[in-house]
Short mmCIF file of C-alpha atoms and ligand atoms in Angstrom, two decimals:
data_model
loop_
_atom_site.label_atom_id
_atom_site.label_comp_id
_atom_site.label_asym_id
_atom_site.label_seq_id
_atom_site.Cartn_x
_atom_site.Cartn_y
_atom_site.Cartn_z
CA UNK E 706 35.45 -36.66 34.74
CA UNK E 707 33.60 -34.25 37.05
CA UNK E 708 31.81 -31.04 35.22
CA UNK E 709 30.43 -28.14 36.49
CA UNK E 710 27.66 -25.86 34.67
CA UNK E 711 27.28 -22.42 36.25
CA UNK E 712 23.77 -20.76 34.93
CA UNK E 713 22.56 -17.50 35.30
CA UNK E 714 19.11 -17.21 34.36
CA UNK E 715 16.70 -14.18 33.63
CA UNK E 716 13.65 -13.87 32.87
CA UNK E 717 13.99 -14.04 29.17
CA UNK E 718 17.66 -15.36 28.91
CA UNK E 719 19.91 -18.59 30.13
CA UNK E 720 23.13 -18.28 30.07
CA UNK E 721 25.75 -21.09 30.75
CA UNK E 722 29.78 -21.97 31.44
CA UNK E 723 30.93 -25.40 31.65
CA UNK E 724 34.21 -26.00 33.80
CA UNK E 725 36.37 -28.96 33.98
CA UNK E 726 36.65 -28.91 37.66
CA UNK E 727 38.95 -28.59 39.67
CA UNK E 728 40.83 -27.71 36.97
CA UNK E 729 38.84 -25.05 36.32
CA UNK E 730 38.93 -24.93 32.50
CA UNK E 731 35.89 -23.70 30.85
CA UNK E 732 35.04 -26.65 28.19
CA UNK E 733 32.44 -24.62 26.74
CA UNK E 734 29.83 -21.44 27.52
CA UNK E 735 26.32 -20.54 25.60
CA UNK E 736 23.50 -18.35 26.07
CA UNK E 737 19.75 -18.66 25.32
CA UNK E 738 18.05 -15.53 24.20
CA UNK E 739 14.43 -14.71 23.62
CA UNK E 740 12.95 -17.64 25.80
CA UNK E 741 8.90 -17.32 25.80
CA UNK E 742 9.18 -14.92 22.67
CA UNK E 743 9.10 -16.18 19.34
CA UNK E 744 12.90 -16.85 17.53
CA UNK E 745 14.85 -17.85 20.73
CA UNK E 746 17.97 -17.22 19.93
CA UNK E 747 20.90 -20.48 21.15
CA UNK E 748 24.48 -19.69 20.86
CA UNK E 749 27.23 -22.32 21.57
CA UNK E 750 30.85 -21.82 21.82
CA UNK E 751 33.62 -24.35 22.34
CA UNK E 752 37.61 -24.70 21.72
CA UNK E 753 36.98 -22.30 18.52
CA UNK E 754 33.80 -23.22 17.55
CA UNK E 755 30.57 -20.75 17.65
CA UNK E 756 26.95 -22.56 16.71
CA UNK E 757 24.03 -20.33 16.47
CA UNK E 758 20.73 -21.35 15.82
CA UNK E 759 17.13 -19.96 16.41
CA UNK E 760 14.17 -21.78 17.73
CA UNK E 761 11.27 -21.46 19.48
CA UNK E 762 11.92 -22.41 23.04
CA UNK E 763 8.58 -22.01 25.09
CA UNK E 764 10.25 -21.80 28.45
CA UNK E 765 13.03 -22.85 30.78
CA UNK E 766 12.82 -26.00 30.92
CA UNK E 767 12.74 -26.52 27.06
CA UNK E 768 16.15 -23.85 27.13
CA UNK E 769 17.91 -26.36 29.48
CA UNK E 770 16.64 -29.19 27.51
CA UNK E 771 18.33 -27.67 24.32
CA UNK E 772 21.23 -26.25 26.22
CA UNK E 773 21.75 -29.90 27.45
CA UNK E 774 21.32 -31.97 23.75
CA UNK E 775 23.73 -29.26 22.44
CA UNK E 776 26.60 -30.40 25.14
CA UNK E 777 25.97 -33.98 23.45
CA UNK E 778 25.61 -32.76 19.55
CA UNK E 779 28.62 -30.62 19.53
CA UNK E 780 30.65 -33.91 21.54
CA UNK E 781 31.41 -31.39 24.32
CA UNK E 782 30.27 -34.55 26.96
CA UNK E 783 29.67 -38.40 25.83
CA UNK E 784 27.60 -38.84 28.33
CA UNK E 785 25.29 -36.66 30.98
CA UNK E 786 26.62 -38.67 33.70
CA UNK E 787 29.46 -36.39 33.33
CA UNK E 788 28.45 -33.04 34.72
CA UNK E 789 28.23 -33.91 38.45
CA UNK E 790 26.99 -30.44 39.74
CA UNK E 791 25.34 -27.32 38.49
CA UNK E 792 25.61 -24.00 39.96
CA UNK E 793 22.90 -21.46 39.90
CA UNK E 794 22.92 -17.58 40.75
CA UNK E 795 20.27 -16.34 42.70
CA UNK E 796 19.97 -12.33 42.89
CA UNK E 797 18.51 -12.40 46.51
CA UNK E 798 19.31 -14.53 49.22
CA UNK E 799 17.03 -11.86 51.64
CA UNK E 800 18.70 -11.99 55.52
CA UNK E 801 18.52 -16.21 55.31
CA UNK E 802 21.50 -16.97 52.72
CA UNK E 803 24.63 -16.04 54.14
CA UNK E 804 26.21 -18.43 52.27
CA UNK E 805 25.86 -20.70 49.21
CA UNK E 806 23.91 -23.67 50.03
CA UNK E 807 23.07 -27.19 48.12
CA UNK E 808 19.26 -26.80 46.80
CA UNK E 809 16.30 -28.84 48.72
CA UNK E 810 13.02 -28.49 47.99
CA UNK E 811 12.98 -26.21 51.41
CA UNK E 812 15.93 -23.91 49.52
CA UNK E 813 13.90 -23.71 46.64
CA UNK E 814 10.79 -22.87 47.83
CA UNK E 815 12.42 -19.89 49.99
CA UNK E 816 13.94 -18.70 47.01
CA UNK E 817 10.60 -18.35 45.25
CA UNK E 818 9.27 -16.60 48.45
CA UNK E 819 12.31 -13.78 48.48
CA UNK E 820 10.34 -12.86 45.13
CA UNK E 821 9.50 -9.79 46.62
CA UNK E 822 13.21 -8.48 46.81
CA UNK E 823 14.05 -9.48 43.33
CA UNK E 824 10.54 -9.57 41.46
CA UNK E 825 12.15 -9.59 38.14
CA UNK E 826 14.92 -12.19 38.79
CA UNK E 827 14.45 -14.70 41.64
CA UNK E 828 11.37 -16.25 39.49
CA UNK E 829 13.90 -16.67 36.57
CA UNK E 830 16.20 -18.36 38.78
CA UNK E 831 14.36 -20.53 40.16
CA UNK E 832 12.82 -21.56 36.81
CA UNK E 833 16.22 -22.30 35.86
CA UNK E 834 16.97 -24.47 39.13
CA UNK E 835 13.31 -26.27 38.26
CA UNK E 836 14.38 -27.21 35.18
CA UNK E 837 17.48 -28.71 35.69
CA UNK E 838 16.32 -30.67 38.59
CA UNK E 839 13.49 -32.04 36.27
CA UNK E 840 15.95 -32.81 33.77
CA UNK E 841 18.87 -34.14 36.06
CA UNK E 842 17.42 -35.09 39.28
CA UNK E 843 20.12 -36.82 40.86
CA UNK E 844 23.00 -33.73 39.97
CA UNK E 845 23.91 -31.54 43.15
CA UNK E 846 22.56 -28.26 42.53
CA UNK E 847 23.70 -25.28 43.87
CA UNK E 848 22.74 -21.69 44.71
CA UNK E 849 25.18 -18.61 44.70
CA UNK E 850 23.60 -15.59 46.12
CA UNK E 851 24.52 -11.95 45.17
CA UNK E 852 23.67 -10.68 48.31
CA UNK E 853 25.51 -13.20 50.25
CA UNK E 854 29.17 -11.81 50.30
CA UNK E 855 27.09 -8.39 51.76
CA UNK E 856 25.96 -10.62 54.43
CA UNK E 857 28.98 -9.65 56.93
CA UNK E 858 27.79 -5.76 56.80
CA UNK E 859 27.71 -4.10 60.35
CA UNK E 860 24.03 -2.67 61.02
CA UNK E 861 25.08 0.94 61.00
CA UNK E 862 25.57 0.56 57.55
CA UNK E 863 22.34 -2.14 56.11
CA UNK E 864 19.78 -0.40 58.45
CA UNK E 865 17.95 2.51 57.12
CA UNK E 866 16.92 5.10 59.20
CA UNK E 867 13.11 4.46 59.12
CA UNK E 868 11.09 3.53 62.19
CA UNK E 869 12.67 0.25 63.63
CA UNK E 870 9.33 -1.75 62.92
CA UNK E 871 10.12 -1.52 59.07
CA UNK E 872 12.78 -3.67 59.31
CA UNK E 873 11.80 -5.86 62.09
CA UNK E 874 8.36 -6.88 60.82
CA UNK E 875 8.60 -6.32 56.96
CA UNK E 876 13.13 -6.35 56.49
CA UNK E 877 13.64 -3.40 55.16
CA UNK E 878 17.40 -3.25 55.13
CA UNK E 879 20.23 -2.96 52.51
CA UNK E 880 21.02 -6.40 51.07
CA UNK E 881 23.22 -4.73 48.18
CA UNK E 882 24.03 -7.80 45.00
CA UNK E 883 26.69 -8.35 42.68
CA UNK E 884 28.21 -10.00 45.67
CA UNK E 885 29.93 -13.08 43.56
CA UNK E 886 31.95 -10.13 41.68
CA UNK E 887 33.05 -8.04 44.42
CA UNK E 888 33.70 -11.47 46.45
CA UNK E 889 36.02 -12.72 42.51
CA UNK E 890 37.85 -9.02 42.40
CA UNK E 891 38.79 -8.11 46.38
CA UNK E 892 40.40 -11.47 46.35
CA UNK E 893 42.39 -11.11 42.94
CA UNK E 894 43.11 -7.17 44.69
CA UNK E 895 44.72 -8.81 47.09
CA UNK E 896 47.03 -10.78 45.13
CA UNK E 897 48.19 -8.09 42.87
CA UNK E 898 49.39 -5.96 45.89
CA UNK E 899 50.87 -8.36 46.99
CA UNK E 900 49.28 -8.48 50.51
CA UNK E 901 47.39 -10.99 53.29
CA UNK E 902 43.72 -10.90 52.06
CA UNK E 903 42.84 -9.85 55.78
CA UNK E 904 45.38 -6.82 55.73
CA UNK E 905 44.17 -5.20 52.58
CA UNK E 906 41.18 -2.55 52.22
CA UNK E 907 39.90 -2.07 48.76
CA UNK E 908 36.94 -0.39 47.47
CA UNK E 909 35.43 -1.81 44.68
CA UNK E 910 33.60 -1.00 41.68
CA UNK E 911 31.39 -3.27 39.51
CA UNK E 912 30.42 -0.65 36.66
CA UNK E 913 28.75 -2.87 33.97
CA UNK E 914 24.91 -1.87 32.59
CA UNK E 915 24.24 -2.55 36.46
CA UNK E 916 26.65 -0.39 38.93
CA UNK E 917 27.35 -1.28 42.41
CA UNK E 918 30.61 -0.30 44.77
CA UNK E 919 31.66 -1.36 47.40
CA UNK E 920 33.58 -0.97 50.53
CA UNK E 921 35.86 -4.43 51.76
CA UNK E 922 37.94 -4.80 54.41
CA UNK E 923 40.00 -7.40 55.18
CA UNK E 924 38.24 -9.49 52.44
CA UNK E 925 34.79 -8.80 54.08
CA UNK E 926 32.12 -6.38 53.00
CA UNK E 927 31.43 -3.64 54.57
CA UNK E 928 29.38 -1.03 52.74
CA UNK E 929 27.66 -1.49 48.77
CA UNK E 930 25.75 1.12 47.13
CA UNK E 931 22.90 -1.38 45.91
CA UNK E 932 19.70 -1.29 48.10
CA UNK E 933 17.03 -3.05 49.28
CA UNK E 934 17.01 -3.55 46.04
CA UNK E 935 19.59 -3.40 43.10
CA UNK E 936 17.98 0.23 42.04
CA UNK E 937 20.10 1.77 44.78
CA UNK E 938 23.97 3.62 44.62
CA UNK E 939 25.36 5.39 41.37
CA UNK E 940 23.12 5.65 38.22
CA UNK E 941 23.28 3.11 35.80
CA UNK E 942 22.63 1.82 32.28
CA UNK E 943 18.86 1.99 32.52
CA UNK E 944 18.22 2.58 36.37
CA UNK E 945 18.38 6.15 37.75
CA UNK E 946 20.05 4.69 41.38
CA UNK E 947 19.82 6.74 44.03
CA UNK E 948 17.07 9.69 44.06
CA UNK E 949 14.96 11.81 46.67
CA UNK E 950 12.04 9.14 47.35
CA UNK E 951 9.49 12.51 47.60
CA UNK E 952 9.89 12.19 43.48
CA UNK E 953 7.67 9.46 43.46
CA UNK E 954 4.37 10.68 44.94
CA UNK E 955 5.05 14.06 43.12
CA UNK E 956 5.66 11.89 39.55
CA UNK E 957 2.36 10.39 40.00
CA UNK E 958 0.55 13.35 41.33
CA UNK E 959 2.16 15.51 37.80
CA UNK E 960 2.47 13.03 35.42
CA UNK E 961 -0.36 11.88 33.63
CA UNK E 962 0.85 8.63 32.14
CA UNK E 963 2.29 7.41 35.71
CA UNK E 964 -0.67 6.50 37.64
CA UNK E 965 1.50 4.47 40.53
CA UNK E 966 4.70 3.83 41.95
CA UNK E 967 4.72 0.49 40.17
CA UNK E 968 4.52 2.83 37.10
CA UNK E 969 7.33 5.07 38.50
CA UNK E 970 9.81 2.36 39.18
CA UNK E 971 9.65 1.15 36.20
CA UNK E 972 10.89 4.39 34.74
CA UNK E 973 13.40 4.37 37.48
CA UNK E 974 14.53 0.91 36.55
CA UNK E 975 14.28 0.77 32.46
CA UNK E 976 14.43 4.61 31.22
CA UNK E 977 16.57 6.28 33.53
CA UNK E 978 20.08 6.16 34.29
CA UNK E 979 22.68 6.85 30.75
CA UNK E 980 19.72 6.11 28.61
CA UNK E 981 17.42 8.78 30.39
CA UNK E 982 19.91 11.63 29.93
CA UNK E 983 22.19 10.38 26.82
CA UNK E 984 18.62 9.00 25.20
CA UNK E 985 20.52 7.67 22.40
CA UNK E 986 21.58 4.31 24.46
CA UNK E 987 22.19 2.72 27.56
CA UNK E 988 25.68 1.76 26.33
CA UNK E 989 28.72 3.39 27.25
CA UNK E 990 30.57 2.57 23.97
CA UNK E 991 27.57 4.54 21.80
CA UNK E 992 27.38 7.44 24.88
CA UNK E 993 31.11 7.91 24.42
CA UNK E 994 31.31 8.20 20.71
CA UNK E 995 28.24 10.81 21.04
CA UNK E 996 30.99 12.62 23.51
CA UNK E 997 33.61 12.48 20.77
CA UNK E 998 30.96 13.88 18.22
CA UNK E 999 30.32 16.77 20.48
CA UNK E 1000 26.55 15.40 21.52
CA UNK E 1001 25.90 17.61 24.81
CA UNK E 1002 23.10 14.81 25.79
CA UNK E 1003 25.96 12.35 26.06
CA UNK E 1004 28.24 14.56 27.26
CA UNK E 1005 25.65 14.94 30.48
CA UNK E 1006 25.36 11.77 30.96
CA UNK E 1007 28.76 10.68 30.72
CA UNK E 1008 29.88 13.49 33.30
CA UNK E 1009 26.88 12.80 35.61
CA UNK E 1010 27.93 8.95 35.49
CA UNK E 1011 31.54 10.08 36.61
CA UNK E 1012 30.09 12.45 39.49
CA UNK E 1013 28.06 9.60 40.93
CA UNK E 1014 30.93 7.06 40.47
CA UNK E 1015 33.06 9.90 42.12
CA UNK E 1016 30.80 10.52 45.02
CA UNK E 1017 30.85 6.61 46.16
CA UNK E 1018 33.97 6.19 45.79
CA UNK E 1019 34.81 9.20 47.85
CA UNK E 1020 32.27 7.62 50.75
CA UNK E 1021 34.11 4.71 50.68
CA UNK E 1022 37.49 5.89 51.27
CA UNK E 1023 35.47 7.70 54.38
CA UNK E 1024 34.02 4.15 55.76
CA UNK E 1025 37.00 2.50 55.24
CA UNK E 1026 39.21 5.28 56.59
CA UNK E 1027 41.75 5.02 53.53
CA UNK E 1028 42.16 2.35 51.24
CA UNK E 1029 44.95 0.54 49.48
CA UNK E 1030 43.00 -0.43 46.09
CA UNK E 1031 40.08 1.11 43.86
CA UNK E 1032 39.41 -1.57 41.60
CA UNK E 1033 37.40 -1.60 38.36
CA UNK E 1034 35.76 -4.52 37.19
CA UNK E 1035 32.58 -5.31 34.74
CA UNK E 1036 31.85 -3.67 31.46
CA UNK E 1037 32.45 -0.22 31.99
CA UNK E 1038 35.34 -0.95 34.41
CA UNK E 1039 36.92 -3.26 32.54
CA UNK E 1040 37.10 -1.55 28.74
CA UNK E 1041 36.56 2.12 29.25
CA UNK E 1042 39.48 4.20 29.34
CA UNK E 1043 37.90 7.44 29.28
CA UNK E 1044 35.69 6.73 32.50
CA UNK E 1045 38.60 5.39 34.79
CA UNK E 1046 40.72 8.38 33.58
CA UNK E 1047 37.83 10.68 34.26
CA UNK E 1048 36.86 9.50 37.68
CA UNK E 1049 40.66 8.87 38.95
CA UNK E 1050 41.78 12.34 37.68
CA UNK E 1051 39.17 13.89 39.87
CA UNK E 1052 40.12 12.15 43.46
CA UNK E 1053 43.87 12.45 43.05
CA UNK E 1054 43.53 14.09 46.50
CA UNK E 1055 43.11 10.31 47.75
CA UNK E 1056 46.59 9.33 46.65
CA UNK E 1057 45.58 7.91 43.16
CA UNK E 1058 47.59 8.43 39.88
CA UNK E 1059 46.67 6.74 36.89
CA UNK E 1060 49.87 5.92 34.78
CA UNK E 1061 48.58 6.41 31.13
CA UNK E 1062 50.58 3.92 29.24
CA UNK E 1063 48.97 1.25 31.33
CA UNK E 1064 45.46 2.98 31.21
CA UNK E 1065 45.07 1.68 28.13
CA UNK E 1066 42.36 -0.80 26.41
CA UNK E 1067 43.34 -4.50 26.91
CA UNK E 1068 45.32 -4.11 30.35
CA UNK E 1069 44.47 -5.13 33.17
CA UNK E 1070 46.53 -5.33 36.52
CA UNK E 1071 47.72 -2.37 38.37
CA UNK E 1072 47.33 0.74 36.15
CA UNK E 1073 48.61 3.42 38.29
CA UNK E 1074 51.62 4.95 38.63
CA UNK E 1075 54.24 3.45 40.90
CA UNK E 1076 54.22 6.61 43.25
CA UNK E 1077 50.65 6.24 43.51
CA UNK E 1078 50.07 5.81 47.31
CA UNK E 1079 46.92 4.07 46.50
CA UNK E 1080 47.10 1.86 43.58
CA UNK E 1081 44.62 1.59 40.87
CA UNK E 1082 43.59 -2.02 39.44
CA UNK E 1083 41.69 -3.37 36.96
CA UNK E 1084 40.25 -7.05 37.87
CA UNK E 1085 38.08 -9.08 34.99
CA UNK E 1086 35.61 -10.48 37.10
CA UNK E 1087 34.39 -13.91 36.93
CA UNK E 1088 30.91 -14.66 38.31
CA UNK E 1089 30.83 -17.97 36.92
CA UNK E 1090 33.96 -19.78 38.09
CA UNK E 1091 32.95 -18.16 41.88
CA UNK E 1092 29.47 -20.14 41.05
CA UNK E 1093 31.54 -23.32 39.98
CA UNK E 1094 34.25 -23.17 42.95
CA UNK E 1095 31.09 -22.75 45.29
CA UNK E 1096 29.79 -26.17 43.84
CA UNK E 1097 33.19 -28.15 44.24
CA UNK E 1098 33.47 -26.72 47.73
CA UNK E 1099 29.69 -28.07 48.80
CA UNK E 1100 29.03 -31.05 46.64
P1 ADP T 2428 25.99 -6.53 32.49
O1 ADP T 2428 25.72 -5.73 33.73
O2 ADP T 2428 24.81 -6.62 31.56
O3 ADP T 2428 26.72 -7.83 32.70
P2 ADP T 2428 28.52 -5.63 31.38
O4 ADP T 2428 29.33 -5.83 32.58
O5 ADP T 2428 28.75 -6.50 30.20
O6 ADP T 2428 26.97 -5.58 31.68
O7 ADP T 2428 28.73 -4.11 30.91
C1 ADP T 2428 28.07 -3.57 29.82
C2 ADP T 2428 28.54 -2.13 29.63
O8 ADP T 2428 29.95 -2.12 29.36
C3 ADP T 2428 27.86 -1.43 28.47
O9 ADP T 2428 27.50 -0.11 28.85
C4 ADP T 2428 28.96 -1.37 27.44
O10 ADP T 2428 28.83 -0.29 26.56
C5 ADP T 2428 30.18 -1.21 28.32
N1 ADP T 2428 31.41 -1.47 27.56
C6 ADP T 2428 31.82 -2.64 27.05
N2 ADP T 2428 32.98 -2.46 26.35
C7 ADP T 2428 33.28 -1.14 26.42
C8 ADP T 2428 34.34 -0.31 25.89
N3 ADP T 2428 35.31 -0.79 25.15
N4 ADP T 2428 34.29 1.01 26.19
C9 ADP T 2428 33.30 1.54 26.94
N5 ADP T 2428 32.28 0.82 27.45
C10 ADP T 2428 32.27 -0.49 27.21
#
């Protein structure tokens, strides 16, 4: 019996899929919420089963402690001997992870150091891959980076135009993320039109309360809209993406409360985006219902979220030189009907028509017409079973 856990921790939050591999059946999936804050919040669910309960759960190891005596309460496994690998993501993999690798304490310790590229995440996840290998020593573990699928990008597009010493001596570069879903959704592209991986070009787009597109071809990355860091490309839930950097000085020099950039990119990354213009919420569904109700806030910031999403996609019909696929995937991509009709109906130009009965909530596949020279799909992505095939393929 070989399991597989795939964990994706944050800084606050675990959350967990266990696969029968190779079958690839998820046996069960969970998330811990609150960790470090009082009333942690531990939700189970299995064949149709959903356990809730809330604790106190000081840190990560005491979430994958609980996470762990759950699998054995709830008779998910007899025995831990059964999972045989766990999979972690890991938001940046910096220029040294161009693929997953099996953790050593080497691996670990250079994830902790790529801190700097992904201050609010790579801690978490390596708190996560800590606590597991306290708990289960001997199981293979795993790391799946975001960044790594972006890892075959040709320098004209990662380099930015600074003086060359910036990236040389301090790697200051695009590294882009979301990697595992662009990786899951170009591939399931692929299928759907029915064409060799290497012969398709598809631009994707990951819209979820983080936004990233990106440009593949032949099944290899070629251009993403996330940065140096994942503040870069469209705007987002929270985080404004791509600005004119003189804002920042001139923010701190105007503002009174914003003393320094740290300040300033924290507004960038938690009250901008949606929830800076819409102010009600970062959500789409609550931003769209303000657009039904006539809310002009909303109403900006639903049509500014559509110009951005427009813009990219337009660049990365230009990098790729045509395309055969746009693909939606995440969140946003996935559910919204209104945003896919809004952003296709404006780039019709490009050869896309959306065919409304299949623009509809609930489908996915191809959802354009079947004139449309460039087809329009919808892909659920799946970060997790990428995280679990990943451990299968290097345990
Ligand atoms: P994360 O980046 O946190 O994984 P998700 O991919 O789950 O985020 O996307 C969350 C976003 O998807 C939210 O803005 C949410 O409102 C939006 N969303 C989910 N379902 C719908 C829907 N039916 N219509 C519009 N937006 C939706």
């Amino acid at each position: 019996m070989s399991k597989t856990i795939a964990i994706n921790a944050g800084s606050s939050s675990l959350k967990w899929q266990l696969y029968q591999m190779p079958e690839e059946t998820v046996l069960a999936k969970g998330i811990i919420e609150r960790i470090g804050l009082k009333d942690s919040i531990v939700t189970v669910k299995f064949a149709d089963q959903k356990a809730e309960q809330v604790l106190d759960i000081p840190d990560h190891v005491e979430a994958v402690k609980i996470l762990l005596e759950d699998l054995l309460k709830h008779g998910i496994i007899a025995d831990f001997s059964e999972i045989t690998g766990v999979g972690h993501r890991v938001v940046a993999g910096g220029e040294i992870f161009k693929d997953s690798v099996v953790i050593t304490d080497e691996v670990l310790k250079q994830i902790e150091d790529l801190s700097s590229l992904a201050p609010l995440h790579n801690p978490a996840n390596a708190a996560g891959i800590k606590a597991f290998k306290d708990i289960l020593p001997e199981v293979t573990s795993v790391a799946v980076f975001d960044t790594a699928f972006h890892a075959t990008m040709p320098e004209v597009a990662y380099r930015y135009p600074l003086p060359n010493k910036f990236y040389h001596e301090h790697k200051v570069r695009k590294y882009g993320a979301h990697g595992t879903s662009h990786f899951y959704v170009s591939r399931e592209a692929a299928k759907l039109l029915g064409k060799p991986l290497e012969e398709t070009k598809v631009i994707t787009a990951h819209i979820g309360n983080g936004i990233s597109i990106s440009a593949i071809d032949g099944g290899q990355s070629v251009d993403t809209s996330m940065g140096f860091t994942p503040l870069a490309g469209p705007m987002m839930g929270t985080r404004s993406g791509d600005i004119d950097p003189a804002i920042i000085p001139y923010l701190i020099e105007n503002v009174d409360e914003l003393k320094d950039a740290a300040d300033v990119i924290n507004v960038l990354n938690k009250q901008s985006g949606i929830l800076g213009i819409a102010e009600i919420s970062s959500d789409m569904r609550e931003v769209e219902a303000g657009v039904e109700a006539g809310d002009e806030k909303c109403t900006l910031a639903f049509n500014m979220l559509v110009n951005r999403l427009q813009k990219f996609i337009g660049q990365y019909f230009a990098v790729l030189n045509g395309a055969d696929a746009l693909v939606f995937t995440a969140g946003i991509g996935e559910n919204s009907v209104k945003v896919r009709e809004a952003v296709v109906n404006g780039l019709t130009w490009f050869g896309m028509e959306l065919d409304p009965e299949k623009n509809v909530f609930g489908y996915s596949g191809d959802i354009s017409t079947v004139d449309s020279r460039v087809k329009v799909l919808v892909v659920p992505t799946d970060e997790e079973l990428v995280i679990a095939r990943d451990v299968e393929r290097l345990k």
